[in-house]
Coordinates of C-alpha atoms in Angstrom, one line a residue:
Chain A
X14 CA 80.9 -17.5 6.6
X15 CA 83.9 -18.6 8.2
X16 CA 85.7 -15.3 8.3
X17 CA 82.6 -13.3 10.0
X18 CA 82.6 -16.2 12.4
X19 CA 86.1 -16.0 13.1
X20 CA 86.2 -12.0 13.5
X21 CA 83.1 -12.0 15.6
X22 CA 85.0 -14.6 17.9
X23 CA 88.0 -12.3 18.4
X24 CA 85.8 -9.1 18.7
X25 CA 84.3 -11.4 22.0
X26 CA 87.7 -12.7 22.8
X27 CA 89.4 -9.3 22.8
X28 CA 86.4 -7.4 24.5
X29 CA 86.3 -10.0 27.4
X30 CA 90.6 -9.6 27.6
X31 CA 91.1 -6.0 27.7
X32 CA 87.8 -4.0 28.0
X33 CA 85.4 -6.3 30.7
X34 CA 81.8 -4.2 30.1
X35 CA 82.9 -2.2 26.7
X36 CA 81.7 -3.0 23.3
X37 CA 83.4 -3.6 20.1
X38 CA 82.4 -3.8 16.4
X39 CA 82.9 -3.4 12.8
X40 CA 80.2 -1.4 10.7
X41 CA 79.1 -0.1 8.1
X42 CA 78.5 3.6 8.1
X43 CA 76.2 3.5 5.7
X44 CA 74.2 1.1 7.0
X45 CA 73.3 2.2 10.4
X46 CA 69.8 3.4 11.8
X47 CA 69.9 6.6 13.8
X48 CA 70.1 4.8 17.1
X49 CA 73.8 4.4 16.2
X50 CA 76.2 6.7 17.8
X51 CA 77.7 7.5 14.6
X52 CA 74.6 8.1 12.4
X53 CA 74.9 11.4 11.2
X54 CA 78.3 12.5 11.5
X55 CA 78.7 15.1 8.9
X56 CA 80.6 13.9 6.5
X57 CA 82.4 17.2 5.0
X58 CA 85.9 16.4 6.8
X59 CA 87.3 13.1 5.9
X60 CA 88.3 12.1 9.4
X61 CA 90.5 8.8 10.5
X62 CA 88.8 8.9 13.9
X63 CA 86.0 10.1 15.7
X64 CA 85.6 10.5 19.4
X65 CA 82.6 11.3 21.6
X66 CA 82.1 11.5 24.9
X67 CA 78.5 11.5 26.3
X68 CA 77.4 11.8 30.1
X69 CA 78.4 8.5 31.3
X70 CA 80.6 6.6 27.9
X71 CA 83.4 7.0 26.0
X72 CA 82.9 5.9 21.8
X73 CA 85.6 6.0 19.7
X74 CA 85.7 5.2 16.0
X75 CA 88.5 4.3 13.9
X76 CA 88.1 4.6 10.0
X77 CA 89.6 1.1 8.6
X78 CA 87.7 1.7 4.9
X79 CA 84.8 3.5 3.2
X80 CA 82.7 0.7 4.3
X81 CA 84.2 -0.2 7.3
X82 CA 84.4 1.2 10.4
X83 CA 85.6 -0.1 14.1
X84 CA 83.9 1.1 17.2
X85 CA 84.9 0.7 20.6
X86 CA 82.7 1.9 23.6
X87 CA 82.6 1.7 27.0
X88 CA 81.5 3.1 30.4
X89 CA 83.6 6.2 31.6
X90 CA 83.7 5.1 35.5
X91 CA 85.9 2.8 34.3
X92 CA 87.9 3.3 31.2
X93 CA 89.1 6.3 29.7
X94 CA 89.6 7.9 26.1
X95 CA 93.3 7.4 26.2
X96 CA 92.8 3.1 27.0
X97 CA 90.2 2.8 23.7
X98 CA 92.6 5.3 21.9
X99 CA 95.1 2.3 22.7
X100 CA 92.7 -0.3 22.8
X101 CA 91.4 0.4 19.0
X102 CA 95.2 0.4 18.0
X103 CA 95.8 -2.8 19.4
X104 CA 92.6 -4.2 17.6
X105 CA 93.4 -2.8 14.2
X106 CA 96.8 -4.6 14.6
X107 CA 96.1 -8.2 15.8
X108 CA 92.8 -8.0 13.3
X109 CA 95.6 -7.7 10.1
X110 CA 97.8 -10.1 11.5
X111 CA 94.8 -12.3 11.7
X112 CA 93.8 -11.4 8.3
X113 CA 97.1 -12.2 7.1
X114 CA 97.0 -15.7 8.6
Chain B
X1 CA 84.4 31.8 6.0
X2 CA 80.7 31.2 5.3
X3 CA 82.0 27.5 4.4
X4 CA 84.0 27.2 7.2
X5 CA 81.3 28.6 9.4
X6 CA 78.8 26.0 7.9
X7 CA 81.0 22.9 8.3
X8 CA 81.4 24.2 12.3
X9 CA 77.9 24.6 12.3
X10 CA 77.2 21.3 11.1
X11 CA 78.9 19.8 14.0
X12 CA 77.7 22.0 16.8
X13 CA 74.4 21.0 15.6
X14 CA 75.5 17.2 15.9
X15 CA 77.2 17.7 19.1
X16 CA 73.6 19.4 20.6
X17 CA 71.8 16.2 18.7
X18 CA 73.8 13.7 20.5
X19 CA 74.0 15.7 23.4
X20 CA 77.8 14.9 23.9
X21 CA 80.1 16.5 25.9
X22 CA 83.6 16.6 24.0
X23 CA 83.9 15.3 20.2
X24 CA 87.4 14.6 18.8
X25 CA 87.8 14.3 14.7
X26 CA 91.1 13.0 14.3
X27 CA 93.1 13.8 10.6
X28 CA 96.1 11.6 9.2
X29 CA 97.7 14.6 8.5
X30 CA 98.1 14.8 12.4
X31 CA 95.9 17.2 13.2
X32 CA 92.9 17.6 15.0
X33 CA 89.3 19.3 15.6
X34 CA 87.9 18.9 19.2
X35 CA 84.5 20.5 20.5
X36 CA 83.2 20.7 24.1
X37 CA 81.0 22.5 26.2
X38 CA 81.9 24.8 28.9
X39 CA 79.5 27.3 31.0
X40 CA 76.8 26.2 28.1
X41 CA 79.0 27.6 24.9
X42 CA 80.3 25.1 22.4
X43 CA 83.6 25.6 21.6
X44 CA 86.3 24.1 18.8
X45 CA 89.8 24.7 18.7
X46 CA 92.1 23.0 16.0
X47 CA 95.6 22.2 16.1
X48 CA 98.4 19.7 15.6
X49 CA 97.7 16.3 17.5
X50 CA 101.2 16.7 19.3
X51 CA 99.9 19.9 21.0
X52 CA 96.2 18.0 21.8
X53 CA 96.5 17.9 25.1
X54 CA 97.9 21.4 26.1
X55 CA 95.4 23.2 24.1
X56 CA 92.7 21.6 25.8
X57 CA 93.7 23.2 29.0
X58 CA 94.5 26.4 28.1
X59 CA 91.0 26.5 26.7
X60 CA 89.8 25.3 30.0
X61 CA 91.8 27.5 31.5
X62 CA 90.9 30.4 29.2
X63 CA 87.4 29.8 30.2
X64 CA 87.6 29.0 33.6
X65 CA 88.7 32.6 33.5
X66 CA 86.5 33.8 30.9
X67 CA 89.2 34.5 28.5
X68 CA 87.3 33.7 25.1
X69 CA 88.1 36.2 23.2
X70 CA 90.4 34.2 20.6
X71 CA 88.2 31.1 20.5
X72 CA 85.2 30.8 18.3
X73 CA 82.3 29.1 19.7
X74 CA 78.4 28.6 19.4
X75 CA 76.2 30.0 22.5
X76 CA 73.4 28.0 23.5
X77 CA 71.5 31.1 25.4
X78 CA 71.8 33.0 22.5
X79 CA 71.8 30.3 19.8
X80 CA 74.7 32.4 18.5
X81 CA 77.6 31.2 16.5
X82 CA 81.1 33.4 18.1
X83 CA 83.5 33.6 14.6
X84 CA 87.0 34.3 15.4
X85 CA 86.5 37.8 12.7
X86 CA 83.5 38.7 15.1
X87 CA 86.9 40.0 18.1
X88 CA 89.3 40.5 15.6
X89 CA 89.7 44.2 17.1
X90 CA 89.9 42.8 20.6
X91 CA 92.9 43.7 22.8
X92 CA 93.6 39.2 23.1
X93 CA 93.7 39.0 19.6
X94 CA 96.3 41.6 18.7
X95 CA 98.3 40.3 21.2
X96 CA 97.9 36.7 19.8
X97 CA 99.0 38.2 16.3
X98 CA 101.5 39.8 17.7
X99 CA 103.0 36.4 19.4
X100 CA 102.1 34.4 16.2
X101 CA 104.2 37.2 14.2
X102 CA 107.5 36.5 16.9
X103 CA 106.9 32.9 16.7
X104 CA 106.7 32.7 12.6
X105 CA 110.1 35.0 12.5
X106 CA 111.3 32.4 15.3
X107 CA 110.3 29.5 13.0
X108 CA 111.9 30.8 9.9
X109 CA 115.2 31.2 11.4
X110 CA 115.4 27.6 12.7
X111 CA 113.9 26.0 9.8
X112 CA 115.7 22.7 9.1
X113 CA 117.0 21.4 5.9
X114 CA 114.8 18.2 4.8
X115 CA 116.4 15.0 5.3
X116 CA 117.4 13.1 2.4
X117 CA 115.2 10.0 1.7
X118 CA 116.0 6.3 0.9
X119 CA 113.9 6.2 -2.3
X120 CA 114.0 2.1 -2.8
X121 CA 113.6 1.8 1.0
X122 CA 110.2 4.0 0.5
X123 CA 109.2 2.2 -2.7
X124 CA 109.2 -1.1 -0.9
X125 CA 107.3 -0.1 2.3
X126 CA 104.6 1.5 -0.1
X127 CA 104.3 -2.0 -2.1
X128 CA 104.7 -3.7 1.4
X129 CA 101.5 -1.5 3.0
X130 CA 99.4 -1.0 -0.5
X131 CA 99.5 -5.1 -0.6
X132 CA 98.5 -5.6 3.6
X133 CA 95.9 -2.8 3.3
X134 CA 94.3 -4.3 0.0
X135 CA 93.7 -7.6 1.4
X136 CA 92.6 -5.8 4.8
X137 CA 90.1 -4.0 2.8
X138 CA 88.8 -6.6 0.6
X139 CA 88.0 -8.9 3.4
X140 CA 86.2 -5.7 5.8
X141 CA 84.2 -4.9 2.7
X142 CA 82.7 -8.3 2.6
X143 CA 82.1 -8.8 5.6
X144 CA 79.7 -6.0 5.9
X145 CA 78.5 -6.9 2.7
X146 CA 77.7 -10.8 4.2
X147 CA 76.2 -8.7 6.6
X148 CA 73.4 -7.5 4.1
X149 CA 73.2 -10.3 2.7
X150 CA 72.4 -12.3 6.2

């Protein structure tokens, strides 16, 4: 599909510009296996995003829809909660305006 | 309080699944829940996001200094869940009340008249945002949907 293609290509673009090492993708949180970070989440609060900070990485996760939602990850030696925070912002944004085009 | 206490409980036990060491639920009323571990006690504090970042460190202050009395938290030695009811007596908490009291007469006092609002202005932003967030979710629905598919 020409649209997955095309998201997956900036999701690669964008990680390679701004977060060298960090991870970024689109899910759905109902379809993840409990390897996933977010598996499990309690689901009482309706939250817009989730961040988590384990040992050695920072995830953050940004609600977009029900079925949708953006993660962001990366290695806390080198970026910090504030840069994916800004970084997830910045992908939300040029994702619409892609959307829109 | 028993829900509250459950939800809380809920995410201490996710936070210990996960092993994390601070989780951050963020609300688009602009507030915020954060949990973290300090000296092997969970705690959570909630707030308004613009004051995120100073109550982080008077908690880490508080704790550095063993100051907990206001703060509810779980205990991992005693696998004990701290409610903010279980000091209500305490000395830190009637001086809290006290402040909060002050600060609520304070509030009152300065409370602003709410500003007018440009009612087609609003009208068209909603249309504007209902349209760019409909095609946004249409096409981040499918794609997860290709997904299964694929």
């Amino acid at each position: 599909m020409k649209e997955k293609k095309q998201i997956n290509a900036f999701f690669k673009e964008f990680a390679t510009q701004y977060i060298p090492g960090g991870y970024i993708e689109l899910f759905d949180p109902q379809k993840i296996t409990k390897e996933h970070m977010f598996y499990g989440v309690p689901t009482e609060l309706n939250c817009e995003t989730v961040e988590m900070e384990t040992k050695d990485k920072h995830y953050l996760f940004r609600k977009i829809s029900d079925k949708s939602f953006l993660q962001i990850s990366a290695e806390k030696r080198t970026y910090n909660a504030g840069i994916l925070k800004s970084i997830s912002k910045k992908v939300v944004k040029e994702l619409f305006a892609l959307i829109k085009n | 309080m028993l829900e509250h206490q459950e939800v809380l409980i809920k995410y201490i036990d996710f936070f210990i699944e996960k092993d994390l060491q601070n989780l951050t639920l963020n609300f688009s009323d602009d507030s915020f829940l954060y949990f973290t571990i300090i000296n092997e006690r969970i705690f959570n504090i909630h707030g308004l996001a613009k004051d995120y970042a100073k109550q982080i460190s008077e908690l880490r202050e508080d704790a550095a200094n063993n100051n907990i009395d206001s703060y509810e938290y779980y205990d991992l030695k005693n696998e004990s869940f701290k409610t903010k009811e279980s000091v209500t007596n305490s000395s830190t908490i009637k001086k809290i009340k006290e402040v909060e009291i002050d600060n609520n007469d304070q509030a009152e006092s300065v409370e602003e008249e709410p500003r007018e609002i440009d009612e087609e202005e609003l009208q068209n932003f909603r249309e504007r945002l209902v349209l760019v967030l409909d095609k946004a979710k249409t096409v981040f629905d499918s794609i997860n949907d290709n997904d299964e598919s694929n």
